[in-house]
CSV table of C-alpha atoms and ligand atoms in Angstrom, one decimal:
chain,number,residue,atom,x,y,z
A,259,UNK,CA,95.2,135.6,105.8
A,260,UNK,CA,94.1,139.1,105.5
A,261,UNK,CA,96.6,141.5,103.8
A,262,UNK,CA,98.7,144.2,105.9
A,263,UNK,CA,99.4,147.2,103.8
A,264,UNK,CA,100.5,149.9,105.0
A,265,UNK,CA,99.7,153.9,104.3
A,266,UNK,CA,101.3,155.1,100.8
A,267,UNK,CA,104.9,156.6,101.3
A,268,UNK,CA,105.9,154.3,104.2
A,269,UNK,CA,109.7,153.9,104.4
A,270,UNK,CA,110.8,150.4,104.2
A,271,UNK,CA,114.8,150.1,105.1
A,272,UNK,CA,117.7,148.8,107.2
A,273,UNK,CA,120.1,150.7,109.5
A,274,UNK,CA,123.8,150.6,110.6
A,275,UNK,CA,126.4,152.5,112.8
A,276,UNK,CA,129.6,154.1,112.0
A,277,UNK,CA,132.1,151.9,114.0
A,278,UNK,CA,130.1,148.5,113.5
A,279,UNK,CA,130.5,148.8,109.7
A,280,UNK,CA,133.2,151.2,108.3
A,281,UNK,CA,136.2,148.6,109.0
A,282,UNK,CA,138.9,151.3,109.5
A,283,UNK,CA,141.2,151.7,112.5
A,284,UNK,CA,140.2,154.7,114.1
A,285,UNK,CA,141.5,156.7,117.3
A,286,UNK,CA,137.8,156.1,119.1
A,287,UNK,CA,137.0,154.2,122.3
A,288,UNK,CA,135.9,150.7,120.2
A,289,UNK,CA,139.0,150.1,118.7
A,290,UNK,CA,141.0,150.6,121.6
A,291,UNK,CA,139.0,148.4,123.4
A,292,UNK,CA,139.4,146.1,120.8
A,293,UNK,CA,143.1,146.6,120.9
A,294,UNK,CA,143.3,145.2,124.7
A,295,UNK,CA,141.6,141.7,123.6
A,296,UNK,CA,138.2,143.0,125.2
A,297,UNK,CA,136.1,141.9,122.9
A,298,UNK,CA,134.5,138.6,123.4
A,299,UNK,CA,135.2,136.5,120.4
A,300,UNK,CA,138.4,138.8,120.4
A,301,UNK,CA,137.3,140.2,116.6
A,302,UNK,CA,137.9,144.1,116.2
A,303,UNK,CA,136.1,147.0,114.2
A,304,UNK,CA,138.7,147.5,111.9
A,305,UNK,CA,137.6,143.9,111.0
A,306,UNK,CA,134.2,144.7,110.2
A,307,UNK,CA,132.1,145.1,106.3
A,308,UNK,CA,134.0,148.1,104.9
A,309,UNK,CA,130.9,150.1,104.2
A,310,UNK,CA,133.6,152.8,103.9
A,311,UNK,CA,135.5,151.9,100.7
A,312,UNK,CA,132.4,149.2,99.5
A,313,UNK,CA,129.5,151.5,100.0
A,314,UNK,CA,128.7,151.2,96.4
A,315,UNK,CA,128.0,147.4,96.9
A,316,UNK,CA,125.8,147.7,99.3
A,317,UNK,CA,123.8,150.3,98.4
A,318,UNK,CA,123.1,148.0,95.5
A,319,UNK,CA,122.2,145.1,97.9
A,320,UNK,CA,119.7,147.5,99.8
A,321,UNK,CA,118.3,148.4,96.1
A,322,UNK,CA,117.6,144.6,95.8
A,323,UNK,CA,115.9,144.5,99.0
A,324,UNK,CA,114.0,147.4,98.0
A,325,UNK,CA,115.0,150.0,100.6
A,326,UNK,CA,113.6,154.1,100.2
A,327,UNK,CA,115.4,154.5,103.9
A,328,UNK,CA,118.9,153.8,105.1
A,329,UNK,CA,119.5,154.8,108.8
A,330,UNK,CA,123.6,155.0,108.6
A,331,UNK,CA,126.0,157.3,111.6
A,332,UNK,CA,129.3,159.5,111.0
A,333,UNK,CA,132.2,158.2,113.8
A,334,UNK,CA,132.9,161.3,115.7
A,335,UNK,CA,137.0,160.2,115.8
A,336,UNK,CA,137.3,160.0,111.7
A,337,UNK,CA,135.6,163.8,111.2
A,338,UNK,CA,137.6,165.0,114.4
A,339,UNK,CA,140.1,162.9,115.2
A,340,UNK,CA,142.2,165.5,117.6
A,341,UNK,CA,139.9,167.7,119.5
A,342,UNK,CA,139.4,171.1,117.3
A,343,UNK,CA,141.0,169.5,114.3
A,344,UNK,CA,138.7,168.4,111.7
A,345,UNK,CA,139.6,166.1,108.8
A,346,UNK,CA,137.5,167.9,105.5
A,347,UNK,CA,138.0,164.7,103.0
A,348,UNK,CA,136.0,162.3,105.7
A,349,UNK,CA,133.4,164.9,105.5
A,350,UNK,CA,133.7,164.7,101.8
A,351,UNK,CA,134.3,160.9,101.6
A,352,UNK,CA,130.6,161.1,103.5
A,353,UNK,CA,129.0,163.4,101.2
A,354,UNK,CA,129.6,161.0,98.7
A,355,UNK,CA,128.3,158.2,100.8
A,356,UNK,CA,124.8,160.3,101.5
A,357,UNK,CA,124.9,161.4,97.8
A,358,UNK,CA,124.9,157.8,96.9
A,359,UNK,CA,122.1,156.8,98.6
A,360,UNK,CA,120.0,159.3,97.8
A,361,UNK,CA,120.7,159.0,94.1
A,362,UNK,CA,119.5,155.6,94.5
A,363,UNK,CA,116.1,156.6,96.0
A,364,UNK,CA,116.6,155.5,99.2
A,365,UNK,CA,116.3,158.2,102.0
A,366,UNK,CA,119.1,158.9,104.0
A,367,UNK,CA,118.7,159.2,107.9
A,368,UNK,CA,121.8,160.1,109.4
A,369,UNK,CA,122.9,159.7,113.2
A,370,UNK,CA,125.2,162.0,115.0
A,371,UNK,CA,126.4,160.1,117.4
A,372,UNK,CA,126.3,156.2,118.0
A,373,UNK,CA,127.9,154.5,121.0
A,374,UNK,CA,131.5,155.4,119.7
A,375,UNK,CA,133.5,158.4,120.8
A,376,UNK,CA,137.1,160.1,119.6
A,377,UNK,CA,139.4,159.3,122.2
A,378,UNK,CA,140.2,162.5,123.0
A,379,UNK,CA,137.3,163.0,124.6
A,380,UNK,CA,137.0,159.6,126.6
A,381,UNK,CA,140.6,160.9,127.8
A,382,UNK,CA,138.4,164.1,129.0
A,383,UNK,CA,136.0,161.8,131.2
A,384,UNK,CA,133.6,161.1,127.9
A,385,UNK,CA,130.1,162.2,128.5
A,386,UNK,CA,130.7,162.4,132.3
A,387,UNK,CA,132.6,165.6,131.7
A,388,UNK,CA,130.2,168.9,131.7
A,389,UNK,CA,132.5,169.9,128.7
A,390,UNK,CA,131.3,167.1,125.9
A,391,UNK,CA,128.0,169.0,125.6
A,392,UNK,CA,130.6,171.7,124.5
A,393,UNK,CA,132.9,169.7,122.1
A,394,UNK,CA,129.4,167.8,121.0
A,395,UNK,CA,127.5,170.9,119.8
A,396,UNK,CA,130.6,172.2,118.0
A,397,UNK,CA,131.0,168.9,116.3
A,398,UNK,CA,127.0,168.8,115.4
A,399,UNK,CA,127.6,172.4,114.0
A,400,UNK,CA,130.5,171.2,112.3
A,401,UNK,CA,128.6,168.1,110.4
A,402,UNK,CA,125.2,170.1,109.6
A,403,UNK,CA,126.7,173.2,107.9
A,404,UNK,CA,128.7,170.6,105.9
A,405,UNK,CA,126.1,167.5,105.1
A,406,UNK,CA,123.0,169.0,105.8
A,407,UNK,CA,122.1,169.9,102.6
A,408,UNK,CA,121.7,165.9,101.8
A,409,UNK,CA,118.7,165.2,104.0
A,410,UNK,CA,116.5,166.3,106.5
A,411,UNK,CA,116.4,163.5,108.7
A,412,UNK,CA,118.6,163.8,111.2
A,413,UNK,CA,119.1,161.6,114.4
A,414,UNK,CA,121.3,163.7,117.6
A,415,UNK,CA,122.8,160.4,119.8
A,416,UNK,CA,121.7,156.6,119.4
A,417,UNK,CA,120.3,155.1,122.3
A,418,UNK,CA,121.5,157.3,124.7
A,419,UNK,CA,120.3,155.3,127.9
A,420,UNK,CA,121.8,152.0,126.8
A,421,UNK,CA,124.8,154.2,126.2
A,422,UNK,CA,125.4,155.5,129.9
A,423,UNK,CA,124.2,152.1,131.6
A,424,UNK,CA,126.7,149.8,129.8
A,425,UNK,CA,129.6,152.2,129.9
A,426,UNK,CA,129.2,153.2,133.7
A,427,UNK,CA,126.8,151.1,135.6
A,428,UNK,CA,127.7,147.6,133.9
A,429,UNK,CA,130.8,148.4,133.2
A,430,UNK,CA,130.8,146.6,129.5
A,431,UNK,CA,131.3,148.9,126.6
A,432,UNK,CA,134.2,151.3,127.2
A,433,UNK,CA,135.3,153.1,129.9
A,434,UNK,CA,133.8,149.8,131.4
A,435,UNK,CA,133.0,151.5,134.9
A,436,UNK,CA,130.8,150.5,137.3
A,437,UNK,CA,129.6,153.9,138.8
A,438,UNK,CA,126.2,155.0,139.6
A,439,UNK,CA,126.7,158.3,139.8
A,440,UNK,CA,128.7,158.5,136.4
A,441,UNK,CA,125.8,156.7,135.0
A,442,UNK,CA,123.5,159.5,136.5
A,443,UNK,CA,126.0,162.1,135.3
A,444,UNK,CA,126.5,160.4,131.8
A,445,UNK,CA,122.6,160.6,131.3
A,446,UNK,CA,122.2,164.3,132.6
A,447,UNK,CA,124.9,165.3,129.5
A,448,UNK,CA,123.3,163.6,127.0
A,449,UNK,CA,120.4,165.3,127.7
A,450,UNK,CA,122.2,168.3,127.4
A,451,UNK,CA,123.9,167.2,124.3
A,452,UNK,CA,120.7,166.2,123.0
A,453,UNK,CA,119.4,169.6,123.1
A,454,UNK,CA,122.4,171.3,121.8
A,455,UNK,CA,122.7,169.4,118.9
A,456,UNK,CA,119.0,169.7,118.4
A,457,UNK,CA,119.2,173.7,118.1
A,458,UNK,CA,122.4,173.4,116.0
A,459,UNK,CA,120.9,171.3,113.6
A,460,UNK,CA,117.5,173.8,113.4
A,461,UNK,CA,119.8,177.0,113.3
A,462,UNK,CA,122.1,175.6,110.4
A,463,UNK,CA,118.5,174.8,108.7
A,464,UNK,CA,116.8,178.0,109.0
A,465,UNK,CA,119.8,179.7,108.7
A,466,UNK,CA,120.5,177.7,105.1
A,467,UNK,CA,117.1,177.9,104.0
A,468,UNK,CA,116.6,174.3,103.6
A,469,UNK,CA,113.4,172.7,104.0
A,470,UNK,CA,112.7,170.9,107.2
A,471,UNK,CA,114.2,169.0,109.2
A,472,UNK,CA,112.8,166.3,111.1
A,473,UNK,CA,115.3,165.4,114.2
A,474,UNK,CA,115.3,163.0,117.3
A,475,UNK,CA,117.2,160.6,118.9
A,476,UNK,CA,116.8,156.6,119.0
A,477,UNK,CA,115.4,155.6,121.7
A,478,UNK,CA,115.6,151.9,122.8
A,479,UNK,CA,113.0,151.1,124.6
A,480,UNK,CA,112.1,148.1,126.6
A,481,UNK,CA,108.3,146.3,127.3
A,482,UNK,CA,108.5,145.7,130.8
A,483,UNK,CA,106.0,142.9,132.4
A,484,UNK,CA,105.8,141.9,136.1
A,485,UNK,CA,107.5,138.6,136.9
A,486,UNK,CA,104.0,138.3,139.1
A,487,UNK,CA,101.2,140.1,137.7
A,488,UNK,CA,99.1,139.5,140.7
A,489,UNK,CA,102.2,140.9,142.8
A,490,UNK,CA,101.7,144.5,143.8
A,491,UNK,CA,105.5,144.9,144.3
A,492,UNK,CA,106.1,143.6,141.3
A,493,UNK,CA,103.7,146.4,139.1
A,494,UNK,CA,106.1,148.3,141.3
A,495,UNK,CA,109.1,147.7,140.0
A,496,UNK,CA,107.8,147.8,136.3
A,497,UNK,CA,107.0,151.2,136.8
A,498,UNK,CA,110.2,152.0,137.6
A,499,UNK,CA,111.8,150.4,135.7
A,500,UNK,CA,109.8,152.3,133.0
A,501,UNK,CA,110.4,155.2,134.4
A,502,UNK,CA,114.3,154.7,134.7
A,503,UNK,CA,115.0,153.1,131.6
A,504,UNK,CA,112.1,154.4,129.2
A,505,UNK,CA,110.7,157.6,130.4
A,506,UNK,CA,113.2,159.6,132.0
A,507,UNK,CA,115.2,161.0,129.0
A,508,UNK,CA,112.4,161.8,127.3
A,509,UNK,CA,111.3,164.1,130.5
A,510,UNK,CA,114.7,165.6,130.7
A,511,UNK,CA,115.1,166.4,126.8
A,512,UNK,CA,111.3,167.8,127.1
A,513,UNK,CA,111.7,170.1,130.1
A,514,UNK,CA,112.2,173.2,128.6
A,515,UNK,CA,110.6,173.5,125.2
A,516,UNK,CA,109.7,170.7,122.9
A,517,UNK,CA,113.2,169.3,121.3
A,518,UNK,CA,111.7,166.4,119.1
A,519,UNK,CA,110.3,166.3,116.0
A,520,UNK,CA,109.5,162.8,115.5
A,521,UNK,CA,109.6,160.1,117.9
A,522,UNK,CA,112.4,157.7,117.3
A,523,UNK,CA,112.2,153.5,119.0
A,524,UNK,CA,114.4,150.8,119.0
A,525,UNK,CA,112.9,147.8,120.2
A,526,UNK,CA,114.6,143.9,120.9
A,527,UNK,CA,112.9,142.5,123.5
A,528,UNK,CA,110.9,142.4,126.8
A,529,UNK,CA,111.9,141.8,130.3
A,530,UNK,CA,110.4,140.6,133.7
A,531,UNK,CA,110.7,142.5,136.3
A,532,UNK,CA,110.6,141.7,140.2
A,533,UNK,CA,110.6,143.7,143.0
A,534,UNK,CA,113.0,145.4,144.0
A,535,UNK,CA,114.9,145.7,140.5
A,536,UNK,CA,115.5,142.7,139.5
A,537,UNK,CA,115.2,141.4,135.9
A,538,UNK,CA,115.1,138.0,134.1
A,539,UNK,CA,114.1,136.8,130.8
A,540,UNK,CA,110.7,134.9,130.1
A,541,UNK,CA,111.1,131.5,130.6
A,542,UNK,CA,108.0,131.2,128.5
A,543,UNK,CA,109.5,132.7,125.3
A,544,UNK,CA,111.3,132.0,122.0
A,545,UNK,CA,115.0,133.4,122.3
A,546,UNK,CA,117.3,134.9,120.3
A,547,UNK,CA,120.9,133.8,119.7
A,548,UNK,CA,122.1,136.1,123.0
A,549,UNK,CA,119.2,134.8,125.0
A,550,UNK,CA,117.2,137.6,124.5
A,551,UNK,CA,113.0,137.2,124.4
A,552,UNK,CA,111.4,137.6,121.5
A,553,UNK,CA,108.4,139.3,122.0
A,554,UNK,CA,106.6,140.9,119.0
A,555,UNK,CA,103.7,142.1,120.8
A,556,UNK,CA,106.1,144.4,123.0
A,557,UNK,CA,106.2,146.6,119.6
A,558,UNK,CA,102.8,147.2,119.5
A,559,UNK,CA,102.7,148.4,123.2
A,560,UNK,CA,105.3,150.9,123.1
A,561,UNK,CA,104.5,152.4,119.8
A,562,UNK,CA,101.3,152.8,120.8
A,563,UNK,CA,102.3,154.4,124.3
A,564,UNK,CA,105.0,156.8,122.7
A,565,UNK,CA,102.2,157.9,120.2
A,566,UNK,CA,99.8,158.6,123.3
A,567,UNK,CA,102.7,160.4,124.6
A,568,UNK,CA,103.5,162.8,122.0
A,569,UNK,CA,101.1,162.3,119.1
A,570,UNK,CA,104.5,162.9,117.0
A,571,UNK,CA,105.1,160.9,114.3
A,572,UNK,CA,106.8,157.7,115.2
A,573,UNK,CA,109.5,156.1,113.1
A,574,UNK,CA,110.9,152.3,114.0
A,575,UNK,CA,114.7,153.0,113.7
A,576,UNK,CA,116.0,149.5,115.0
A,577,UNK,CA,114.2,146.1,115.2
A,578,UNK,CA,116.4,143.3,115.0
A,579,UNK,CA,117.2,139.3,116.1
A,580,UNK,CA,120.2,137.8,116.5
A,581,UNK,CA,120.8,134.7,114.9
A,582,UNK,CA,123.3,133.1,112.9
A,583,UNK,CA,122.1,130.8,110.7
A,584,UNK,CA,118.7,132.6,109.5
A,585,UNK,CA,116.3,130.5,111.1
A,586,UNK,CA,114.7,133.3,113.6
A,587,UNK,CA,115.2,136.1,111.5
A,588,UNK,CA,112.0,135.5,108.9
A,589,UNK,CA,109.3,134.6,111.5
A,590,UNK,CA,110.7,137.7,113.5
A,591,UNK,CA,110.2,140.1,110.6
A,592,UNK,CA,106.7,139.0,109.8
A,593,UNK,CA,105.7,139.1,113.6
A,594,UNK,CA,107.0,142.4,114.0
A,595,UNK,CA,105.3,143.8,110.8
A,596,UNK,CA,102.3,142.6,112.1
A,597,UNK,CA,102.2,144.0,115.3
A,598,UNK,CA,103.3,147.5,113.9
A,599,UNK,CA,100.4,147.1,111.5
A,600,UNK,CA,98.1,146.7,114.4
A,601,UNK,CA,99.6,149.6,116.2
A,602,UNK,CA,98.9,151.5,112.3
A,603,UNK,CA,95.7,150.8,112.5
A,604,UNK,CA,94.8,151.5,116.3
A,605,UNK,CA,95.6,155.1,115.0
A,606,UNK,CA,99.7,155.3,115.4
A,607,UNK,CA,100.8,157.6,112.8
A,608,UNK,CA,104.2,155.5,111.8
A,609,UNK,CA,106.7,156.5,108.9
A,610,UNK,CA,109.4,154.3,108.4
A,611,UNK,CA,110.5,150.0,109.7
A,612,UNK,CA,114.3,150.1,110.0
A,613,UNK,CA,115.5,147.0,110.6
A,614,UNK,CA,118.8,146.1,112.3
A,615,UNK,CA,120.7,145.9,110.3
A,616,UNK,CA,121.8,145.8,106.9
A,617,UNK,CA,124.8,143.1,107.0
A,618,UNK,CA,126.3,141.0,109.5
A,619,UNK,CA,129.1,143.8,111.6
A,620,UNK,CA,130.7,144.2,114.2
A,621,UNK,CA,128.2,143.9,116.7
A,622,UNK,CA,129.0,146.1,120.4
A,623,UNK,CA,130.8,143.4,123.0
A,624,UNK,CA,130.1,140.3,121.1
A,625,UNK,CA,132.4,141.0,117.5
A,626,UNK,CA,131.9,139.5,114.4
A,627,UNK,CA,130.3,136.3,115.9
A,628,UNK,CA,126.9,137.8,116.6
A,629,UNK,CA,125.0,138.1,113.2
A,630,UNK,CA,121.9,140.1,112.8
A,631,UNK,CA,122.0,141.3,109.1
A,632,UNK,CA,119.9,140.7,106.4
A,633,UNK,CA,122.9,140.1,104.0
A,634,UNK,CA,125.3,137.6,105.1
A,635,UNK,CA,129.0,138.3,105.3
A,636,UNK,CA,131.8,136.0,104.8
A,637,UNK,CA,134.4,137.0,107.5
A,638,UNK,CA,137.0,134.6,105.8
A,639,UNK,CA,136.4,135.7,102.1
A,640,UNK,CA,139.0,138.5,101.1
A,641,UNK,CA,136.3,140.1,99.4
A,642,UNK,CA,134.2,139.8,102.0
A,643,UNK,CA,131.3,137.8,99.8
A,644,UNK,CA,128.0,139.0,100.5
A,645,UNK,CA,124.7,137.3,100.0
A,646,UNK,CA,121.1,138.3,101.3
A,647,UNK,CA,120.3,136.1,103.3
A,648,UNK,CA,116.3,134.4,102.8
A,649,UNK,CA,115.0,136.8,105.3
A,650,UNK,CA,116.1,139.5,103.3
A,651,UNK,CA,114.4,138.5,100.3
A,652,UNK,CA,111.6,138.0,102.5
A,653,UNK,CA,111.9,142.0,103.3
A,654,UNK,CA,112.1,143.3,100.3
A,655,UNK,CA,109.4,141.9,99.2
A,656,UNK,CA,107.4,143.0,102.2
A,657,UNK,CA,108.8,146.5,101.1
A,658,UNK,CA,108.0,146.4,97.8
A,659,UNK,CA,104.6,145.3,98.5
A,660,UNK,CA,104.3,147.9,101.2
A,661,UNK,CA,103.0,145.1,103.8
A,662,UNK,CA,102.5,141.8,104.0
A,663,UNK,CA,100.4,140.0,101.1
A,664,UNK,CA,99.4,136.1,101.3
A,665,UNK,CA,101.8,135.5,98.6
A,666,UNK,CA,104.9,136.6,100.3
A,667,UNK,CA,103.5,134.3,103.6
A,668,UNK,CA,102.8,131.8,100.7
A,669,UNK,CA,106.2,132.2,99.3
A,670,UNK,CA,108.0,132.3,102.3
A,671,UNK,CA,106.8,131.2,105.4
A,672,UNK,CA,103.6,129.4,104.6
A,673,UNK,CA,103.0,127.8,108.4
A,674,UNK,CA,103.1,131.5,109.5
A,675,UNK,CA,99.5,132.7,110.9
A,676,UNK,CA,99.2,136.2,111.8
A,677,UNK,CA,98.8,136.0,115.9
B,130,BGC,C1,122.3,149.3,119.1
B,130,BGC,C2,123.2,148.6,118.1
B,130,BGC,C3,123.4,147.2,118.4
B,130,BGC,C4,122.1,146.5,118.5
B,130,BGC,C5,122.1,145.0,118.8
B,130,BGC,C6,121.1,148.4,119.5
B,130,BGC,O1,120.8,148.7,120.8
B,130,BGC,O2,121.9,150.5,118.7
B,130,BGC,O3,124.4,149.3,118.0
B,130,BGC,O4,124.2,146.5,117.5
B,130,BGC,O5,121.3,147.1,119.5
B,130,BGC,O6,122.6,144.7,120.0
């Protein structure tokens, strides 16, 4: 095989969220959730890694796997746990945190906001009330004039979309209602929110005279293919579907002025769609753990149409399998770095792979029992053992290499053939 380097400076890393991760109980929507048994496999946050007190260990795993990025989030509820009252030592204990991982050469990316709010505010109505664009830019004032000396890379809200849809239209993560107008509503805020945080964060900078920064939001998208692609209807539907589920926000957060600096994806999986809206997985295709298709090719298409879009520079912040036992995970890395090396060299202009995620956490609705970390956890060990798992060393290798090189294929997955 031929190799697939990639440009010099590319940032090779793995990503995590607040709530999945820092194993504390916390007064935020997740844990109460938790707290009422809704959880699948009935496992709570306040079960998960304990990045919070062990962050140490894993920078040192991420070192091993040769990370320069680490996407991480700050939990709303632990910096403002009563509305208005901010705790200082969790924005110190997080200084150290950032501190840490920049001292160890990897480059911090931080996220605002990811899927988890204080309970004060869900008690408000959440993102369906006008006033969380309110409470959200004063919190993203809050956090920047305090960390954002550390790093310039700054994320507003994680997958903001996904965020509005599950809470309100499919009624899974919390409040768990099943309103389309909330959904509608939920959306319209972020937005807002979006763009509030995103001329906080540029005011505190300019203001500070610190150099940068470079802000977005994650963005999951979805490759949409008709369920018929001779069907009319069915083109349709994919259209809106894109339009819905991948375009919209961008058009809302993009109205007014420009607020993006670099264009932030998430990608899983694909979907097929049919007329009017339904949608269905592939029979066709591999599957991960949850049933979801694995489709690498999906990641070229949408980097490639989000670089058309905006010809900003396009960082992968979440790309990810589930699968317990490690037997998806290494064929899915070395598709996936494939097909963003094909998008690289049809002219994409793409900074940084973050894969999701670091360790085995909590993941949203399904607990502990879903694993999709490159380092395995031991739920039952008191210490909570950790140990990369093959694909991981399969990563950093692809890291430290900066691409894929026959001996890493050689080494690890010698039946692979790039597509
Ligand atoms: C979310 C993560 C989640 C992952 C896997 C992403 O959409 O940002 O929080 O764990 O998907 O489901």
């Amino acid at each position: 095989m031929k190799a697939c380097r990639f440009p010099d400076g590319f940032l090779w890393g793995s990503a995590i969220s607040a709530f999945q991760t820092e194993g504390s109980p916390l007064k935020n929507e997740w844990c109460e959730l938790a707290s009422r048994g809704k959880i699948f496999d009935g496992s709570r946050p306040e079960g998960a890694v304990n990045f919070w007190d062990n962050y140490e260990k894993y920078i040192a795993l991420m070192k091993e796997m040769n990370h320069n990025i680490f996407r991480m989030s700050v939990e709303w509820a632990r910096i403002e746990p009563e509305e208005g009252l901010y705790d200082e030592s969790a924005l110190q204990h997080y200084r150290k945190i950032i501190s840490a991982v920049s001292a160890s050469g990897i480059k911090p990316m931080i996220d605002l906001h990811h899927h988890s709010n204080p309970l004060w505010l869900a008690r408000k109505g959440g993102w369906c009330n006008r006033s969380s664009v309110v409470h959200f830019r004063r919190f993203t004032n809050k956090v920047i004039n305090s960390l954002g000396d550390l790093t310039d890379m700054w994320l507003t809200i994680n997958e903001p979309v996904v965020l509005a849809v599950t809470s309100y239209m499919l009624g899974l993560f919390p409040p768990q209602k099943k309103n389309i107008f909330q959904t509608f509503k939920c959306i319209d805020n972020l937005a807002e929110a979006h763009v509030a945080a995103y001329e906080e964060i540029r005011d505190a900078f300019s203001k500070n005279n610190w150099p940068g920064p470079k802000v977005g939001f994650a963005k999951h998208v979805r490759c949409f293919n008709p369920c018929n692609p001779a069907s009319p209807l069915d083109n349709l539907a994919v259209k809106m579907h894109e339009n819905i589920f991948n375009l919209d926000f961008f058009n809302k957060i993009t109205r007014k002025t420009l607020t993006l600096d670099m264009v932030c994806i998430n990608y899983y999986t694909s979907e097929l769609v049919k007329f009017p809206l339904d949608r269905e997985a592939s029979s066709d295709l591999p599957k991960n753990k949850l049933g979801w298709d694995i489709y690498p090719e999906g990641l070229y298409k949408v980097l490639k149409r989000y670089w058309d879009m905006f010809h900003l520079p396009v960082y992968v912040t979440e790309n990810g399998v589930c699968d317990d036992h490690d037997e998806l995970r290494p064929l899915f890395i070395l598709d996936h770095v494939y097909q963003m090396h094909r998008a690289l060299e049809s002219g994409v202009d793409i900074r940084a792979y973050c894969h999701w995620t670091t360790m085995d956490n909590f993941e949203c609705m399904e607990g502990l029992s879903a694993r999709f970390g490159l380092i395995h956890v031991d739920f039952d060990s008191k210490e909570l053992k950790c140990t990369i798992k093959p694909s991981g060393r399969l990563f950093g290798e692809i890291a430290g290499a900066n691409g894929i090189t026959p001996a890493i294929v050689d080494k690890f997955k010698p039946d692979w053939h790039a597509p």
